[in-house]
mmCIF file of C-alpha atoms in Angstrom:
data_model
loop_
_atom_site.group_PDB
_atom_site.id
_atom_site.type_symbol
_atom_site.label_atom_id
_atom_site.label_comp_id
_atom_site.label_asym_id
_atom_site.label_seq_id
_atom_site.Cartn_x
_atom_site.Cartn_y
_atom_site.Cartn_z
ATOM 1 C CA MET A 1 0.000 0.000 0.000
ATOM 2 C CA ASP A 2 1.498 3.347 -1.059
ATOM 3 C CA LEU A 3 1.570 6.449 1.140
ATOM 4 C CA HIS A 4 -1.365 8.134 -0.587
ATOM 5 C CA GLN A 5 -3.576 5.063 -0.197
ATOM 6 C CA ARG A 6 -2.587 4.684 3.467
ATOM 7 C CA ASN A 7 -3.435 8.319 4.198
ATOM 8 C CA ARG A 8 -6.790 7.942 2.468
ATOM 9 C CA THR A 9 -7.534 4.888 4.613
ATOM 10 C CA THR A 10 -6.658 6.866 7.736
ATOM 11 C CA ARG A 11 -9.052 9.641 6.704
ATOM 12 C CA TYR A 12 -11.853 7.142 6.146
ATOM 13 C CA LEU A 13 -11.152 5.610 9.538
ATOM 14 C CA LEU A 14 -11.269 9.031 11.198
ATOM 15 C CA ASP A 15 -14.532 9.833 9.420
ATOM 16 C CA GLY A 16 -16.015 6.600 10.700
ATOM 17 C CA VAL A 17 -14.903 7.231 14.275
ATOM 18 C CA ALA A 18 -16.309 10.777 14.157
ATOM 19 C CA VAL A 19 -19.661 9.530 12.812
ATOM 20 C CA LEU A 20 -19.868 6.891 15.558
ATOM 21 C CA VAL A 21 -19.013 9.406 18.281
ATOM 22 C CA LEU A 22 -21.543 11.959 17.037
ATOM 23 C CA ALA A 23 -24.225 9.316 16.581
ATOM 24 C CA GLY A 24 -23.560 7.937 20.053
ATOM 25 C CA LEU A 25 -23.748 11.362 21.694
ATOM 26 C CA ALA A 26 -26.880 12.335 19.764
ATOM 27 C CA SER A 27 -28.548 9.007 20.624
ATOM 28 C CA LEU A 28 -27.711 9.431 24.302
ATOM 29 C CA VAL A 29 -29.071 12.981 24.382
ATOM 30 C CA LEU A 30 -32.228 11.854 22.550
ATOM 31 C CA ALA A 31 -32.712 8.890 24.908
ATOM 32 C CA LEU A 32 -32.331 11.109 27.970
ATOM 33 C CA ALA A 33 -34.749 13.653 26.503
ATOM 34 C CA LEU A 34 -37.404 11.057 25.630
ATOM 35 C CA THR A 35 -37.189 9.249 28.962
ATOM 36 C CA ARG A 36 -37.011 12.388 31.110
ATOM 37 C CA PRO A 37 -39.289 12.129 34.146
ATOM 38 C CA PRO A 38 -41.542 15.070 35.047
ATOM 39 C CA ILE A 39 -39.753 18.095 36.470
ATOM 40 C CA GLN A 40 -39.663 17.679 40.238
ATOM 41 C CA TYR A 41 -41.020 21.040 41.273
ATOM 42 C CA ASN A 42 -44.157 21.546 43.326
ATOM 43 C CA PRO A 43 -45.164 25.207 43.343
ATOM 44 C CA ASP A 44 -47.665 24.515 46.130
ATOM 45 C CA THR A 45 -44.810 23.940 48.588
ATOM 46 C CA ALA A 46 -42.863 27.002 47.438
ATOM 47 C CA PRO A 47 -43.186 30.467 48.914
ATOM 48 C CA GLU A 48 -45.796 32.622 47.213
ATOM 49 C CA LEU A 49 -44.228 34.381 44.250
ATOM 50 C CA GLY A 50 -45.518 37.543 42.658
ATOM 51 C CA THR A 51 -45.975 38.583 39.043
ATOM 52 C CA THR A 52 -43.670 40.865 37.071
ATOM 53 C CA VAL A 53 -45.326 43.028 34.423
ATOM 54 C CA ARG A 54 -44.351 45.863 32.093
ATOM 55 C CA ALA A 55 -45.725 49.338 32.658
ATOM 56 C CA ARG A 56 -45.435 52.838 31.173
ATOM 57 C CA VAL A 57 -44.912 55.938 33.293
ATOM 58 C CA LEU A 58 -47.861 58.279 32.696
ATOM 59 C CA SER A 59 -46.613 61.020 34.987
ATOM 60 C CA VAL A 60 -44.205 61.784 37.825
ATOM 61 C CA THR A 61 -46.350 63.436 40.489
ATOM 62 C CA ASP A 62 -43.589 64.000 43.043
ATOM 63 C CA GLU A 63 -39.789 63.803 43.113
ATOM 64 C CA THR A 64 -37.052 64.526 45.641
ATOM 65 C CA GLN A 65 -33.296 63.984 45.287
ATOM 66 C CA THR A 66 -30.524 63.639 47.846
ATOM 67 C CA LEU A 67 -26.819 62.824 47.814
ATOM 68 C CA ASP A 68 -25.468 60.335 50.352
ATOM 69 C CA PRO A 69 -21.976 60.673 51.937
ATOM 70 C CA ALA A 70 -20.521 58.164 49.437
ATOM 71 C CA GLY A 71 -21.573 60.354 46.510
ATOM 72 C CA LEU A 72 -24.480 58.158 45.360
ATOM 73 C CA VAL A 73 -27.636 59.830 44.112
ATOM 74 C CA MET A 74 -30.836 58.835 45.912
ATOM 75 C CA VAL A 75 -34.164 59.682 44.309
ATOM 76 C CA PHE A 76 -37.732 59.338 45.558
ATOM 77 C CA GLN A 77 -40.532 59.495 43.002
ATOM 78 C CA GLN A 78 -44.277 59.110 43.030
ATOM 79 C CA LEU A 79 -45.167 57.480 39.706
ATOM 80 C CA GLU A 80 -48.472 57.032 37.951
ATOM 81 C CA LEU A 81 -48.208 53.877 35.819
ATOM 82 C CA ARG A 82 -50.308 52.045 33.269
ATOM 83 C CA ILE A 83 -49.872 48.239 33.165
ATOM 84 C CA LEU A 84 -49.033 47.083 29.617
ATOM 85 C CA THR A 85 -48.672 43.308 30.004
ATOM 86 C CA PRO A 86 -51.766 41.347 28.891
ATOM 87 C CA GLY A 87 -53.497 39.587 31.752
ATOM 88 C CA PRO A 88 -55.624 40.323 34.792
ATOM 89 C CA TYR A 89 -53.823 43.614 35.484
ATOM 90 C CA HIS A 90 -53.738 44.898 31.898
ATOM 91 C CA ASP A 91 -54.524 48.593 31.443
ATOM 92 C CA GLN A 92 -54.788 49.255 35.179
ATOM 93 C CA ILE A 93 -53.540 52.661 36.292
ATOM 94 C CA VAL A 94 -51.658 52.569 39.596
ATOM 95 C CA THR A 95 -49.743 55.047 41.697
ATOM 96 C CA VAL A 96 -46.496 53.646 43.086
ATOM 97 C CA SER A 97 -43.705 55.047 45.253
ATOM 98 C CA TYR A 98 -40.210 54.412 43.942
ATOM 99 C CA ASN A 99 -36.852 54.720 45.697
ATOM 100 C CA GLY A 100 -33.737 54.528 43.509
ATOM 101 C CA MET A 101 -30.024 54.794 44.191
ATOM 102 C CA GLY A 102 -27.125 54.936 41.754
ATOM 103 C CA PRO A 103 -24.013 56.740 40.530
ATOM 104 C CA THR A 104 -25.976 59.324 38.503
ATOM 105 C CA LEU A 105 -29.525 60.636 38.537
ATOM 106 C CA SER A 106 -30.096 59.673 34.895
ATOM 107 C CA ALA A 107 -29.280 56.047 35.704
ATOM 108 C CA VAL A 108 -32.025 55.626 38.308
ATOM 109 C CA ARG A 109 -34.830 58.153 37.793
ATOM 110 C CA PHE A 110 -37.927 57.560 35.692
ATOM 111 C CA ARG A 111 -39.261 60.109 33.211
ATOM 112 C CA GLU A 112 -42.719 60.477 31.744
ATOM 113 C CA GLY A 113 -43.146 57.919 28.941
ATOM 114 C CA ALA A 114 -40.415 55.601 30.276
ATOM 115 C CA ARG A 115 -41.020 51.867 30.689
ATOM 116 C CA ALA A 116 -40.735 50.098 34.038
ATOM 117 C CA LEU A 117 -40.939 46.585 35.442
ATOM 118 C CA VAL A 118 -43.555 46.332 38.176
ATOM 119 C CA TYR A 119 -43.678 43.499 40.695
ATOM 120 C CA ILE A 120 -47.209 42.639 41.806
ATOM 121 C CA THR A 121 -47.820 40.642 44.966
ATOM 122 C CA GLU A 122 -51.201 39.342 46.073
ATOM 123 C CA LEU A 123 -51.084 39.092 49.855
ATOM 124 C CA PRO A 124 -53.318 36.652 51.741
ATOM 125 C CA GLU A 125 -56.467 38.076 53.298
ATOM 126 C CA GLY A 126 -55.791 39.779 56.612
ATOM 127 C CA SER A 127 -51.990 39.982 56.137
ATOM 128 C CA GLN A 128 -50.092 43.147 57.023
ATOM 129 C CA LEU A 129 -47.673 44.993 54.770
ATOM 130 C CA SER A 130 -44.000 45.018 55.723
ATOM 131 C CA SER A 131 -42.316 48.390 56.197
ATOM 132 C CA ASP A 132 -40.519 47.998 52.850
ATOM 133 C CA GLN A 133 -43.750 47.142 51.060
ATOM 134 C CA GLU A 134 -45.490 50.016 52.806
ATOM 135 C CA SER A 135 -42.884 52.535 51.606
ATOM 136 C CA GLN A 136 -42.571 51.331 48.000
ATOM 137 C CA SER A 137 -46.036 49.985 47.168
ATOM 138 C CA GLY A 138 -49.030 51.377 45.395
ATOM 139 C CA GLN A 139 -52.580 50.450 44.536
ATOM 140 C CA ALA A 140 -55.046 50.776 41.749
ATOM 141 C CA PRO A 141 -57.938 52.905 42.893
ATOM 142 C CA GLU A 142 -60.409 50.030 42.487
ATOM 143 C CA SER A 143 -58.149 47.227 43.800
ATOM 144 C CA ALA A 144 -58.311 45.420 47.113
ATOM 145 C CA ALA A 145 -55.728 46.271 49.765
ATOM 146 C CA ARG A 146 -54.107 42.861 49.437
ATOM 147 C CA VAL A 147 -52.598 43.681 46.009
ATOM 148 C CA VAL A 148 -49.184 45.378 46.319
ATOM 149 C CA TYR A 149 -47.411 47.104 43.414
ATOM 150 C CA GLN A 150 -43.652 47.751 43.537
ATOM 151 C CA VAL A 151 -41.351 49.211 40.879
ATOM 152 C CA ALA A 152 -38.736 46.518 40.271
ATOM 153 C CA ASP A 153 -36.428 47.985 37.618
ATOM 154 C CA HIS A 154 -36.038 49.890 34.383
ATOM 155 C CA ILE A 155 -36.810 48.083 31.121
ATOM 156 C CA ARG A 156 -33.588 47.877 29.128
ATOM 157 C CA LEU A 157 -34.565 45.473 26.340
ATOM 158 C CA LEU A 158 -33.827 48.014 23.580
ATOM 159 C CA PRO A 159 -30.127 48.562 24.456
ATOM 160 C CA LEU A 160 -29.733 44.834 25.033
ATOM 161 C CA GLY A 161 -31.175 44.134 21.618
ATOM 162 C CA LEU A 162 -29.001 46.769 19.963
ATOM 163 C CA VAL A 163 -25.770 45.420 21.476
ATOM 164 C CA ALA A 164 -26.789 41.889 20.428
ATOM 165 C CA VAL A 165 -27.373 43.066 16.851
ATOM 166 C CA ALA A 166 -24.049 44.926 16.864
ATOM 167 C CA PHE A 167 -22.300 41.790 18.086
ATOM 168 C CA ALA A 168 -23.875 39.664 15.354
ATOM 169 C CA VAL A 169 -23.125 42.189 12.596
ATOM 170 C CA VAL A 170 -19.474 42.618 13.598
ATOM 171 C CA THR A 171 -19.067 38.834 13.905
ATOM 172 C CA VAL A 172 -20.377 38.302 10.371
ATOM 173 C CA ILE A 173 -18.406 41.213 8.860
ATOM 174 C CA ILE A 174 -15.111 40.056 10.340
ATOM 175 C CA GLY A 175 -15.648 36.290 10.339
ATOM 176 C CA ARG A 176 -17.802 36.060 7.168
ATOM 177 C CA TRP A 177 -19.040 32.475 6.790
ATOM 178 C CA GLN A 178 -16.985 31.425 9.786
ATOM 179 C CA GLY A 179 -18.760 34.164 11.750
ATOM 180 C CA VAL A 180 -22.171 32.938 10.575
ATOM 181 C CA ARG A 181 -21.304 29.408 11.665
ATOM 182 C CA ALA A 182 -20.099 30.741 15.013
ATOM 183 C CA LEU A 183 -23.458 32.473 15.544
ATOM 184 C CA VAL A 184 -25.270 29.233 14.675
ATOM 185 C CA GLY A 185 -23.087 27.472 17.244
ATOM 186 C CA LEU A 186 -24.000 30.124 19.813
ATOM 187 C CA ALA A 187 -27.700 29.561 19.125
ATOM 188 C CA LEU A 188 -27.207 25.801 19.499
ATOM 189 C CA SER A 189 -25.484 26.396 22.847
ATOM 190 C CA ALA A 190 -28.444 28.378 24.152
ATOM 191 C CA LEU A 191 -30.866 25.762 22.806
ATOM 192 C CA LEU A 192 -29.061 22.775 24.294
ATOM 193 C CA ILE A 193 -28.612 24.395 27.704
ATOM 194 C CA GLY A 194 -32.185 25.691 27.876
ATOM 195 C CA ALA A 195 -33.989 22.743 26.282
ATOM 196 C CA PHE A 196 -31.875 19.811 27.494
ATOM 197 C CA ILE A 197 -29.454 20.439 30.360
ATOM 198 C CA MET A 198 -31.675 22.588 32.587
ATOM 199 C CA PRO A 199 -34.858 20.453 32.268
ATOM 200 C CA GLN A 200 -32.858 17.282 32.894
ATOM 201 C CA ILE A 201 -31.347 18.730 36.066
ATOM 202 C CA LEU A 202 -34.764 19.929 37.262
ATOM 203 C CA ALA A 203 -36.060 16.387 36.657
ATOM 204 C CA HIS A 204 -33.460 15.190 39.200
ATOM 205 C CA ARG A 205 -31.167 13.551 36.667
ATOM 206 C CA ASP A 206 -27.483 13.501 37.653
ATOM 207 C CA PRO A 207 -26.272 17.054 36.823
ATOM 208 C CA VAL A 208 -22.719 15.888 36.098
ATOM 209 C CA LEU A 209 -23.767 13.155 33.650
ATOM 210 C CA VAL A 210 -26.298 15.392 31.917
ATOM 211 C CA THR A 211 -23.862 18.288 31.589
ATOM 212 C CA LEU A 212 -21.014 16.099 30.338
ATOM 213 C CA VAL A 213 -23.202 14.494 27.680
ATOM 214 C CA GLY A 214 -24.826 17.774 26.652
ATOM 215 C CA ALA A 215 -21.547 19.701 26.592
ATOM 216 C CA ALA A 216 -19.824 16.934 24.610
ATOM 217 C CA LEU A 217 -22.514 16.997 21.911
ATOM 218 C CA LEU A 218 -22.529 20.781 21.906
ATOM 219 C CA LEU A 219 -18.746 21.064 21.538
ATOM 220 C CA ALA A 220 -18.703 18.402 18.838
ATOM 221 C CA GLY A 221 -21.419 20.154 16.853
ATOM 222 C CA THR A 222 -19.967 23.656 17.129
ATOM 223 C CA LEU A 223 -16.484 22.305 16.413
ATOM 224 C CA TYR A 224 -17.527 20.936 13.013
ATOM 225 C CA LEU A 225 -19.593 24.032 12.285
ATOM 226 C CA ILE A 226 -16.526 26.217 12.746
ATOM 227 C CA GLN A 227 -13.720 23.944 11.549
ATOM 228 C CA GLY A 228 -15.520 21.803 9.013
ATOM 229 C CA TRP A 229 -15.503 18.047 8.381
ATOM 230 C CA ASN A 230 -11.795 17.301 7.970
ATOM 231 C CA PRO A 231 -8.940 15.528 9.784
ATOM 232 C CA ALA A 232 -8.136 18.641 11.836
ATOM 233 C CA GLY A 233 -11.733 18.701 13.039
ATOM 234 C CA HIS A 234 -11.556 15.001 13.928
ATOM 235 C CA ALA A 235 -8.360 15.540 15.915
ATOM 236 C CA ALA A 236 -9.985 18.450 17.748
ATOM 237 C CA LEU A 237 -13.041 16.282 18.498
ATOM 238 C CA LEU A 238 -10.934 13.585 20.156
ATOM 239 C CA GLY A 239 -8.953 16.204 22.077
ATOM 240 C CA VAL A 240 -12.004 18.064 23.346
ATOM 241 C CA LEU A 241 -13.843 14.916 24.469
ATOM 242 C CA ILE A 242 -10.869 13.566 26.411
ATOM 243 C CA SER A 243 -10.156 16.988 27.917
ATOM 244 C CA LEU A 244 -13.811 17.456 28.910
ATOM 245 C CA ALA A 245 -13.880 14.069 30.631
ATOM 246 C CA ALA A 246 -10.642 14.903 32.465
ATOM 247 C CA THR A 247 -12.038 18.273 33.566
ATOM 248 C CA GLY A 248 -15.168 16.600 34.912
ATOM 249 C CA ALA A 249 -13.081 14.093 36.867
ATOM 250 C CA LEU A 250 -10.905 16.869 38.311
ATOM 251 C CA ALA A 251 -13.985 18.888 39.291
ATOM 252 C CA MET A 252 -15.473 15.918 41.160
ATOM 253 C CA LEU A 253 -12.168 15.156 42.882
ATOM 254 C CA TRP A 254 -11.446 18.666 44.158
ATOM 255 C CA THR A 255 -15.039 19.385 45.100
ATOM 256 C CA HIS A 256 -14.911 16.304 47.309
ATOM 257 C CA LEU A 257 -11.484 17.090 48.767
ATOM 258 C CA ALA A 258 -12.428 20.716 49.511
ATOM 259 C CA PHE A 259 -15.702 19.735 51.282
ATOM 260 C CA LEU A 260 -17.753 21.915 48.943
ATOM 261 C CA THR A 261 -21.514 21.464 49.347
ATOM 262 C CA GLY A 262 -22.799 23.735 46.590
ATOM 263 C CA PHE A 263 -24.594 25.999 49.056
ATOM 264 C CA GLY A 264 -22.038 28.788 48.866
ATOM 265 C CA SER A 265 -24.285 31.333 47.121
ATOM 266 C CA GLU A 266 -27.637 32.961 47.798
ATOM 267 C CA GLU A 267 -29.039 31.600 44.529
ATOM 268 C CA THR A 268 -28.692 27.982 45.676
ATOM 269 C CA LEU A 269 -30.393 28.780 48.971
ATOM 270 C CA PHE A 270 -33.250 30.397 47.056
ATOM 271 C CA LEU A 271 -33.584 27.315 44.848
ATOM 272 C CA GLN A 272 -34.001 25.223 47.962
ATOM 273 C CA ALA A 273 -36.517 27.689 49.369
ATOM 274 C CA VAL A 274 -38.763 27.511 46.298
ATOM 275 C CA GLY A 275 -38.850 23.721 46.461
ATOM 276 C CA VAL A 276 -36.700 22.751 43.469
ATOM 277 C CA GLY A 277 -34.686 20.199 45.437
ATOM 278 C CA VAL A 278 -31.877 19.589 42.921
ATOM 279 C CA GLN A 279 -28.463 18.276 43.955
ATOM 280 C CA MET A 280 -26.592 21.453 44.811
ATOM 281 C CA ARG A 281 -23.156 19.853 44.700
ATOM 282 C CA GLY A 282 -24.038 18.378 41.328
ATOM 283 C CA LEU A 283 -25.209 21.807 40.202
ATOM 284 C CA LEU A 284 -21.866 23.267 41.278
ATOM 285 C CA LEU A 285 -20.005 20.586 39.308
ATOM 286 C CA ALA A 286 -22.203 21.140 36.263
ATOM 287 C CA GLY A 287 -21.366 24.847 36.372
ATOM 288 C CA MET A 288 -17.646 24.080 36.543
ATOM 289 C CA ILE A 289 -17.878 21.748 33.536
ATOM 290 C CA LEU A 290 -19.876 24.246 31.465
ATOM 291 C CA GLY A 291 -17.468 27.055 32.332
ATOM 292 C CA ALA A 292 -14.473 24.998 31.275
ATOM 293 C CA ALA A 293 -16.219 23.765 28.111
ATOM 294 C CA GLY A 294 -16.665 27.355 26.977
ATOM 295 C CA VAL A 295 -12.895 27.781 26.763
ATOM 296 C CA LEU A 296 -11.859 24.235 25.840
ATOM 297 C CA ASP A 297 -13.215 24.412 22.310
ATOM 298 C CA ASP A 298 -11.182 27.543 21.578
ATOM 299 C CA VAL A 299 -7.923 26.052 22.825
ATOM 300 C CA VAL A 300 -8.453 22.638 21.257
ATOM 301 C CA ILE A 301 -9.454 23.894 17.792
ATOM 302 C CA ALA A 302 -6.582 26.397 17.700
ATOM 303 C CA GLN A 303 -4.081 23.740 18.730
ATOM 304 C CA ALA A 304 -5.284 21.151 16.225
ATOM 305 C CA VAL A 305 -5.276 23.647 13.356
ATOM 306 C CA THR A 306 -1.784 24.852 14.328
ATOM 307 C CA VAL A 307 -0.333 21.350 14.168
ATOM 308 C CA PHE A 308 -2.018 20.602 10.830
ATOM 309 C CA GLU A 309 -0.720 23.865 9.359
ATOM 310 C CA LEU A 310 2.802 22.976 10.509
ATOM 311 C CA ALA A 311 2.458 19.568 8.893
ATOM 312 C CA ALA A 312 1.176 21.111 5.651
ATOM 313 C CA ALA A 313 4.102 23.561 5.545
ATOM 314 C CA SER A 314 6.648 20.735 5.841
ATOM 315 C CA PRO A 315 5.087 17.369 4.917
ATOM 316 C CA ASP A 316 8.282 15.478 5.816
ATOM 317 C CA ARG A 317 8.139 16.469 9.510
ATOM 318 C CA ARG A 318 7.796 13.598 11.927
ATOM 319 C CA PHE A 319 5.590 13.173 14.976
ATOM 320 C CA ARG A 320 8.228 14.342 17.469
ATOM 321 C CA THR A 321 8.979 17.546 15.565
ATOM 322 C CA LEU A 322 5.314 18.381 15.067
ATOM 323 C CA TYR A 323 4.616 17.821 18.747
ATOM 324 C CA GLN A 324 7.494 20.000 19.913
ATOM 325 C CA ARG A 325 6.691 22.876 17.569
ATOM 326 C CA GLY A 326 2.981 22.623 18.259
ATOM 327 C CA MET A 327 3.586 22.760 22.003
ATOM 328 C CA ARG A 328 5.609 25.956 21.617
ATOM 329 C CA VAL A 329 2.545 27.640 20.166
ATOM 330 C CA GLY A 330 0.229 25.892 22.620
ATOM 331 C CA VAL A 331 2.127 26.942 25.715
ATOM 332 C CA THR A 332 1.991 30.593 24.642
ATOM 333 C CA HIS A 333 -1.729 30.342 23.945
ATOM 334 C CA LEU A 334 -2.281 28.450 27.184
ATOM 335 C CA ALA A 335 -0.621 31.104 29.342
ATOM 336 C CA SER A 336 -2.968 33.788 28.059
ATOM 337 C CA MET A 337 -6.075 31.569 28.231
ATOM 338 C CA VAL A 338 -5.451 30.516 31.836
ATOM 339 C CA ASN A 339 -5.120 34.157 32.839
ATOM 340 C CA THR A 340 -8.285 34.962 30.882
ATOM 341 C CA LEU A 341 -10.212 32.230 32.666
ATOM 342 C CA VAL A 342 -9.101 33.337 36.133
ATOM 343 C CA LEU A 343 -9.876 36.982 35.354
ATOM 344 C CA ALA A 344 -13.308 36.033 34.000
ATOM 345 C CA TYR A 345 -14.190 34.274 37.236
ATOM 346 C CA ALA A 346 -12.735 37.090 39.342
ATOM 347 C CA SER A 347 -14.711 39.729 37.439
ATOM 348 C CA THR A 348 -18.036 38.144 38.361
ATOM 349 C CA ALA A 349 -17.081 38.074 42.033
ATOM 350 C CA LEU A 350 -15.327 41.464 42.198
ATOM 351 C CA PRO A 351 -17.822 43.166 44.575
ATOM 352 C CA LEU A 352 -17.623 40.154 46.870
ATOM 353 C CA LEU A 353 -13.805 40.163 46.758
ATOM 354 C CA ILE A 354 -13.751 43.854 47.716
ATOM 355 C CA LEU A 355 -16.169 43.167 50.567
ATOM 356 C CA PHE A 356 -13.944 40.429 51.933
ATOM 357 C CA TYR A 357 -10.867 42.599 51.427
ATOM 358 C CA LEU A 358 -12.382 45.132 53.813
ATOM 359 C CA TYR A 359 -13.562 42.491 56.253
ATOM 360 C CA PRO A 360 -11.318 42.335 59.373
ATOM 361 C CA GLU A 361 -10.236 38.735 58.906
ATOM 362 C CA PRO A 362 -6.946 37.144 57.793
ATOM 363 C CA TRP A 363 -6.885 36.401 54.060
ATOM 364 C CA TYR A 364 -6.222 32.695 54.594
ATOM 365 C CA LEU A 365 -9.440 32.426 56.598
ATOM 366 C CA THR A 366 -11.383 34.418 54.028
ATOM 367 C CA ILE A 367 -10.452 32.123 51.130
ATOM 368 C CA ASN A 368 -11.475 29.187 53.297
ATOM 369 C CA ARG A 369 -15.112 30.323 53.215
ATOM 370 C CA GLU A 370 -17.159 28.209 50.817
ATOM 371 C CA LEU A 371 -18.361 31.160 48.756
ATOM 372 C CA ILE A 372 -14.735 32.071 47.919
ATOM 373 C CA ALA A 373 -13.468 28.485 47.853
ATOM 374 C CA GLU A 374 -16.029 27.588 45.170
ATOM 375 C CA GLU A 375 -14.707 30.275 42.838
ATOM 376 C CA ILE A 376 -11.088 29.268 43.496
ATOM 377 C CA VAL A 377 -11.784 25.607 42.736
ATOM 378 C CA ARG A 378 -13.890 26.582 39.704
ATOM 379 C CA ALA A 379 -11.101 28.732 38.228
ATOM 380 C CA LEU A 380 -8.258 26.324 38.973
ATOM 381 C CA VAL A 381 -10.082 23.194 37.821
ATOM 382 C CA GLY A 382 -10.954 24.949 34.566
ATOM 383 C CA SER A 383 -7.315 25.978 34.183
ATOM 384 C CA LEU A 384 -6.147 22.419 34.862
ATOM 385 C CA GLY A 385 -8.500 21.169 32.159
ATOM 386 C CA LEU A 386 -7.033 23.687 29.723
ATOM 387 C CA MET A 387 -3.479 22.708 30.573
ATOM 388 C CA LEU A 388 -4.282 19.048 29.958
ATOM 389 C CA ALA A 389 -6.097 19.864 26.704
ATOM 390 C CA VAL A 390 -3.029 21.388 25.051
ATOM 391 C CA PRO A 391 -0.658 18.379 25.189
ATOM 392 C CA LEU A 392 -3.516 15.907 24.626
ATOM 393 C CA THR A 393 -4.697 17.674 21.478
ATOM 394 C CA THR A 394 -1.136 18.219 20.277
ATOM 395 C CA VAL A 395 -0.329 14.518 20.599
ATOM 396 C CA ILE A 396 -3.486 13.505 18.737
ATOM 397 C CA ALA A 397 -3.031 16.101 15.972
ATOM 398 C CA ALA A 398 0.689 15.367 15.571
ATOM 399 C CA TRP A 399 -0.106 11.665 15.088
ATOM 400 C CA ILE A 400 -3.012 12.240 12.674
ATOM 401 C CA ALA A 401 -1.650 15.091 10.551
ATOM 402 C CA PRO A 402 1.164 13.225 8.729
ATOM 403 C CA ARG A 403 -1.081 10.184 8.232
ATOM 404 C CA SER A 404 -4.013 12.027 6.678
ATOM 405 C CA ALA A 405 -2.285 14.495 4.339
ATOM 406 C CA ASP A 406 -3.469 14.666 0.734
#
């Protein structure tokens, strides 16, 4: 068998392996989706939740402004609102007190014609309003006293939509067809997380298993969308699957060793309060896996393509040379990506980090608290997964590239 025939056989073999892997992942996701038990959530046992509706400010009947010692603007307004959301409250006109605080007056005050989110609570008969509800609530003239209206926030859907459109346009202009495929991959990510991973977790399926399977299919699909069906894509597929499995194993190991329960944030406590009852440690692990998966595909695809380009530039290079040269590029990329990952996690917890910085407690005791320890383990486990992904993908690509060249 000549070299060309051997390389063609290798490509066919890789195609077959990729088809089997994709078919297996898709079948597993489909089987889990079709056999999913009902979502284990009983709203009757949860605390009474209100309704959030959209409203338009008809007029501002009263307004006072003050400046606190920290330089924040505090505004009190009496607002007359019309409810816009279809439903039992539609077209009601209510008068609501609003207290806002922020860096500038324009960021917190409401003007006539502005849109607002209004939180409506129906209190049980005979219940008393809390002091906070008393100060920030309002009523429709014809409504019963048990209905409380509170201004929840500004409506900012227009700027959110504009920045999303700008993001999509710039992605397509710069990336062209690659950019279009990247946007399709982004839509698939949102679909898979919202339509598969979250319902499966709420149905009390193992969050780690569900997230690993869902993330593996997602990464495989987006990988071929961006890279295309070729040997470099196959090498990246093998690298990303092995790296994802290793990251999941590391997350489970260090979560166990660090005695993390998953109850380190207010959101998890609220989930328990509303009667969801999911495995909070499993939810923590699922979050770690998803966070790492978001960066793994970038590193793995870049590394696989780099090795294949090196092989194409010098077809006579052997495995050892390709691996060494590929790792030189990979190590440089890895250093920046690890720092990016740590900074991304730190940015979300920056207010909390500042709060603990001011807290009169030694730093080594502060990082021991579960809320901080979760973020440390999350960032470092993700970084470990990245560091393993680079040599794993380089080895796979360096072995495949010379054997699949045209």
